[in-house]
C-alpha positions as MATLAB code, in Angstrom:
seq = 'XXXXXXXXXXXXXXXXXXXXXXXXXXXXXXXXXXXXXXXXXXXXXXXXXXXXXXXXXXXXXXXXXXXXXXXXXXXXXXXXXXXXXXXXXXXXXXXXXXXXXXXXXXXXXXXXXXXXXXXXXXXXXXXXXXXXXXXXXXXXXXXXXXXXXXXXXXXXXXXXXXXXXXXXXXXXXXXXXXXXXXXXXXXXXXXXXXXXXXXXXXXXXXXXXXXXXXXXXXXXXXXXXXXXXXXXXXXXXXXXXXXXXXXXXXXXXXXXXXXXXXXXXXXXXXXXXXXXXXXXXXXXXXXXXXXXXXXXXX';
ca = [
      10.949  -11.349   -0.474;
      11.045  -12.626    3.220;
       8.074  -14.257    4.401;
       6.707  -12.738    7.767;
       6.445  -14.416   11.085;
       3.575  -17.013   11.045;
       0.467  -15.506   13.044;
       0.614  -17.450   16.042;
       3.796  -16.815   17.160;
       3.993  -12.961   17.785;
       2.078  -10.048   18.371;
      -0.078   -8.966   15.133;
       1.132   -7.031   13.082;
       4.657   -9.066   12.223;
       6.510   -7.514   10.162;
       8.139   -8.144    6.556;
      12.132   -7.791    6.121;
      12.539   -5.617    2.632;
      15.374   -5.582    0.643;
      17.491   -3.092    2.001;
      17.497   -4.928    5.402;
      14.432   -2.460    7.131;
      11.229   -3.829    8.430;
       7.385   -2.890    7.244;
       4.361   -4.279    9.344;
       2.290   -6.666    7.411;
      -0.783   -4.419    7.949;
      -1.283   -0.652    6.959;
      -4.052    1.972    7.144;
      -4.596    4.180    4.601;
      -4.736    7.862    4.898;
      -5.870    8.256    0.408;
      -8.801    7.580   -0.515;
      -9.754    7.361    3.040;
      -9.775   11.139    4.359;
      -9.184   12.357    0.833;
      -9.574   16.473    0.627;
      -9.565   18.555   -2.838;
      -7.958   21.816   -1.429;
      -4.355   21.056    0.698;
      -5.583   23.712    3.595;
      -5.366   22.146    7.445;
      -9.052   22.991    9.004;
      -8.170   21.937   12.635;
     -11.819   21.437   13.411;
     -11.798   18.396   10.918;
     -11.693   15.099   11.965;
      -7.775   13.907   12.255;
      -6.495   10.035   11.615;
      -5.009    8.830   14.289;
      -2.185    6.242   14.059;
      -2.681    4.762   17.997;
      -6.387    4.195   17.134;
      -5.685    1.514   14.398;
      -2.039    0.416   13.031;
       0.980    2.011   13.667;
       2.003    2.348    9.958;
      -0.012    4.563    7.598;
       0.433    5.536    3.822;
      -0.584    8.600    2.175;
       0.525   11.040   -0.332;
       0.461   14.608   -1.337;
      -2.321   14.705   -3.598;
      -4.481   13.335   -0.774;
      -4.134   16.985    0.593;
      -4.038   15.151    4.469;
      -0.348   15.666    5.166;
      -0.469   18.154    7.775;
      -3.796   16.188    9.509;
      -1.968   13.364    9.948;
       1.326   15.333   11.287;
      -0.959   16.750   13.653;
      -2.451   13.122   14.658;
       1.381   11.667   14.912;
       1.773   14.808   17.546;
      -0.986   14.357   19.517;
      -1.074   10.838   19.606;
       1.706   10.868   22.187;
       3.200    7.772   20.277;
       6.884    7.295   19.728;
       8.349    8.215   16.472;
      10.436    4.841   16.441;
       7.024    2.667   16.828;
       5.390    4.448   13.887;
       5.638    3.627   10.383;
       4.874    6.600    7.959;
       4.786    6.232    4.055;
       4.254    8.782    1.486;
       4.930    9.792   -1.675;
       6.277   11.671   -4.862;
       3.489   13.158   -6.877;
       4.597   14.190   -9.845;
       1.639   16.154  -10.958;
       2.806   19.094   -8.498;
       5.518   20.189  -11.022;
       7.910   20.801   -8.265;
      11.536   19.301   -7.993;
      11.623   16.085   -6.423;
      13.870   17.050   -3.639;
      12.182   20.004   -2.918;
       8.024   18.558   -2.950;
       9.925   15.709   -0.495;
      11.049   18.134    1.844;
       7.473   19.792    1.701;
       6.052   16.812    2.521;
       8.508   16.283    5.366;
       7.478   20.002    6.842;
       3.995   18.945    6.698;
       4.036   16.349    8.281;
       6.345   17.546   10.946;
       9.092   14.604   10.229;
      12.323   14.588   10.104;
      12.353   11.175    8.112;
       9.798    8.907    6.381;
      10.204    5.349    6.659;
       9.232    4.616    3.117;
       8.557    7.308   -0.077;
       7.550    6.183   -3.473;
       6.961    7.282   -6.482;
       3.374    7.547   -6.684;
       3.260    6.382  -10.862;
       5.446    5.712  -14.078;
       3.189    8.066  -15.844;
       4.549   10.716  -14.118;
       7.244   10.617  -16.492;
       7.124   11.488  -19.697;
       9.965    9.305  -20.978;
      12.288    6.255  -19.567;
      15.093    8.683  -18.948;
      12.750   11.106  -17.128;
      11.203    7.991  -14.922;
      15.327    6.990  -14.005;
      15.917   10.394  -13.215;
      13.368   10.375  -10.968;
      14.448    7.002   -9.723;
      17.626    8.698   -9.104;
      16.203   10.839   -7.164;
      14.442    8.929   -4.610;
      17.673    7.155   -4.476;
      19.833   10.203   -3.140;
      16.934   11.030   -0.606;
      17.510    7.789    0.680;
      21.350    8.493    0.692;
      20.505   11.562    2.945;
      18.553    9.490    5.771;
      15.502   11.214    5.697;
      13.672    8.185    3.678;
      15.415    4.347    5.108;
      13.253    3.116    2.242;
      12.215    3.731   -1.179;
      10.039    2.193   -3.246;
       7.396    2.988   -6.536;
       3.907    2.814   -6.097;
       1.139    1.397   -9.749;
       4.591   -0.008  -11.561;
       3.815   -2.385  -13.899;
       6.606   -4.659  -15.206;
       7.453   -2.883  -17.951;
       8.320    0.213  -15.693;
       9.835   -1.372  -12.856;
      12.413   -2.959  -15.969;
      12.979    0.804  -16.872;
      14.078    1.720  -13.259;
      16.402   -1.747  -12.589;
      18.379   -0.959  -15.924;
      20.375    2.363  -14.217;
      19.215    1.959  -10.546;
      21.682    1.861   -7.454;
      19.308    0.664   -5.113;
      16.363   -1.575   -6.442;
      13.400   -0.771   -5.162;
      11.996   -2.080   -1.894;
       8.494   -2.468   -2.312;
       5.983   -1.403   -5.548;
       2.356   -0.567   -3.972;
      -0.274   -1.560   -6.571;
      -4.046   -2.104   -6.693;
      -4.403   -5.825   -5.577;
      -7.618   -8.204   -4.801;
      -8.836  -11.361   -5.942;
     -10.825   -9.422   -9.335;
      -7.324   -7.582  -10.163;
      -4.037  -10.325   -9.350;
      -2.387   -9.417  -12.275;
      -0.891  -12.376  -14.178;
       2.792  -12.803  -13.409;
       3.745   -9.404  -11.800;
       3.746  -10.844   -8.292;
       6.125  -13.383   -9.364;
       8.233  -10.816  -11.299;
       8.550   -8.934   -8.076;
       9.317  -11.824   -5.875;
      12.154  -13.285   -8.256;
      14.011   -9.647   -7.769;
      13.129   -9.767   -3.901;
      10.516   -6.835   -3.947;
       7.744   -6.725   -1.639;
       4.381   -5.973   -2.963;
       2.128   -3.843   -0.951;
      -1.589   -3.799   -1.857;
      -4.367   -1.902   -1.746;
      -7.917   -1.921   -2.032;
      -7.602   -5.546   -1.001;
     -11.625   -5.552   -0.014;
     -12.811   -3.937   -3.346;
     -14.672   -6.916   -4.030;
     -16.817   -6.190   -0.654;
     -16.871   -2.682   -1.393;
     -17.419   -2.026   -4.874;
     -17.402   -4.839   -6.693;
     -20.529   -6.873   -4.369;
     -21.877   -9.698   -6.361;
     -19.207  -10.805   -7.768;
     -18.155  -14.782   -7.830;
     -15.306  -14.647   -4.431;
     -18.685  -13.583   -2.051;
     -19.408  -16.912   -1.609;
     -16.203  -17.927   -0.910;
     -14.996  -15.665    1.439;
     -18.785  -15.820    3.153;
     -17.874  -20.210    3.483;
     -14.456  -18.936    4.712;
     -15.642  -16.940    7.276;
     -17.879  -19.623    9.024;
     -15.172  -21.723    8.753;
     -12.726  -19.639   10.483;
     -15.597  -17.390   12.836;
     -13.884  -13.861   11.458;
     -15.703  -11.527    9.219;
     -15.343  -11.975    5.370;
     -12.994   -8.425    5.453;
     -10.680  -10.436    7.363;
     -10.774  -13.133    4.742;
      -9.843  -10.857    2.272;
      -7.182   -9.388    4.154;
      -5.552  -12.829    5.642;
      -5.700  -13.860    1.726;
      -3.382  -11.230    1.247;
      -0.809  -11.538    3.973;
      -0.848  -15.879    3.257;
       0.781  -14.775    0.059;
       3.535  -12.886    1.692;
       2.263   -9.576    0.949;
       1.686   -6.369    2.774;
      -2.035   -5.061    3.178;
      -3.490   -1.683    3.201;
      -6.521   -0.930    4.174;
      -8.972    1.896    5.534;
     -12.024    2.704    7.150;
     -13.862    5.149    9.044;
     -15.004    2.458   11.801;
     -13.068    2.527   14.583;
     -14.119   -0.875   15.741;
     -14.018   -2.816   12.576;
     -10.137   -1.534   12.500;
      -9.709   -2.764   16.408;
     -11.254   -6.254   15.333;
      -8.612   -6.413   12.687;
      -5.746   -6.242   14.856;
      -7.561   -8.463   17.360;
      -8.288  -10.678   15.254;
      -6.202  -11.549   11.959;
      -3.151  -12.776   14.116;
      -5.767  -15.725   14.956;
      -5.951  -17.590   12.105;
      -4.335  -18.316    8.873;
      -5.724  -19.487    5.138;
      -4.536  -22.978    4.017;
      -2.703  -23.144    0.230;
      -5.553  -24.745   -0.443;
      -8.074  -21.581    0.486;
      -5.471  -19.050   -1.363;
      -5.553  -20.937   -4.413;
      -9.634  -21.583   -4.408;
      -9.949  -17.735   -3.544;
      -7.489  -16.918   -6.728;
      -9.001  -19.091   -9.013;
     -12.619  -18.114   -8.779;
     -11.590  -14.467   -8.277;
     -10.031  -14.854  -11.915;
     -13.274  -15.465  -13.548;
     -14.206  -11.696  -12.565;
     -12.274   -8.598  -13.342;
     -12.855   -5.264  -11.785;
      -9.901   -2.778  -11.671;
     -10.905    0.230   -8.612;
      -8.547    2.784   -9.168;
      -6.563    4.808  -12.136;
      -8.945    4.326  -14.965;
      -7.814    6.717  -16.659;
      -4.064    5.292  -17.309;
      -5.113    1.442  -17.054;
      -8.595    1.313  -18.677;
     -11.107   -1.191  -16.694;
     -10.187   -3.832  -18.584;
      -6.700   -3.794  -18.265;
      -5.904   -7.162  -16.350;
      -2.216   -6.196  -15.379;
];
């Protein structure tokens, strides 16, 4: 996986070269969890994300029911297609072909192309044939130019194995659930030895939802140290290992102060590793209980 372009010398976000020769900004905002809805109807009188306000790459999927908000943000944003950088994803819950929920998808959000779609989960499949199938899938979507990028989104080794046995095109980038309470052992290796980017989210869980746990302290020392707010601790520990971050919020400003401010500064080695070392004597898992179980460490 190529490193991205140290802070100081470019505009923030740099971006991160992926396998298959495209580029991904270093920094994403999440459209999930974020401005989640239960039904899938557009109420126009709802509050829309919009892409110009924070970073110019966002991630969602389908079962966030937001596809056709954030089409209608894209639109009225006024920014050009080429500086955007739109993710979403195959949910295989909606029983529908895989071809035919992308092109959904693509109608919603009033695209003619993604720049990256992933498989949202292995347990979508109920065998290893039915996961490379699906694989296979993504694969000829790619062929068609309507996705330059796919990837797989909460692989763990064991799956992403599955897909490299019969797969074409490896994938570029596996999204997974990643802070200093949830690093999960050698995966981030695993994925770096087969040049795969890693994009994380819930990065700041341990701000969040897991408060009180041992990193505070650290991140609260690192952020006197380096005059930023301990989110942007949490989020420059993640880009200092080479990784993408996703984040969200509903604050405006706290968004503008990222971009402002995590091209300013960089971690040493030596903060990483203190950061991952006492954020291995905790373990909190955010997301996907049901398939992982909160103890599950990987």
């Amino acid at each position: 996986m190529a490193s991205s372009d140290a802070a100081s010398k470019g505009s923030f976000p740099p971006t991160l070269k992926l396998n298959d020769g495209n580029e991904i900004p270093v920094l994403a905002y999440g459209l999930g969890t974020a401005n989640y809805k239960s039904t899938s109807g557009y109420d126009q009188g709802q509050a829309q994300p919009r892409p110009h306000q924070h970073t110019r790459r966002t991630n969602k999927s389908p079962v966030y029911g937001n596809e056709e908000e954030l089409g209608a943000a894209i639109k009225a944003s006024g920014v050009p297609r080429s500086q955007l950088f739109v993710t979403t994803k195959a949910h295989g819950e909606q029983q529908k072909p895989t071809q035919e929920a992308f092109e959904l998808s693509l109608q919603k959000l009033g695209l003619d192309h993604v720049d990256l779609y992933l498989l949202h989960g292995p347990w979508f499949a109920g065998s290893d044939e039915e996961l490379q199938q699906k694989w296979a899938d993504l694969e000829a979507i790619k062929a068609s130019g309507k996705a330059k990028s796919i990837g797989v989104s909460n692989f763990l080794q064991e799956h992403v194995e599955v897909i490299l046995k019969t797969a074409k095109v490896v994938p570029a980038i596996n999204q997974i659930e990643y802070h200093p309470y949830l690093q999960h052992g050698d995966l981030v290796a695993f994925h770096k030895k087969h040049n795969i980017a890693v994009s994380c989210y819930g990065p700041l869980l341990p701000l969040t939802r897991a408060k009180g746990g041992p990193v505070d302290a650290v991140w609260s020392e690192l952020a006197g140290k380096y005059g930023v707010s301990e989110s942007e601790i949490g989020l420059r520990w993640i880009l200092d290992q080479g990784l993408v971050a996703l984040t969200t919020s509903s604050n405006k400003g706290r968004l503008q102060d990222y971009l402002a401010k995590l091209g300013t500064f960089e971690l040493t080695q030596e903060d990483v590793a203190r950061i991952a070392e006492v954020g291995n004597r905790y373990h909190f898992r955010g997301f996907w209980l049901n398939k992982f179980g909160p103890d599950d460490r990987r």
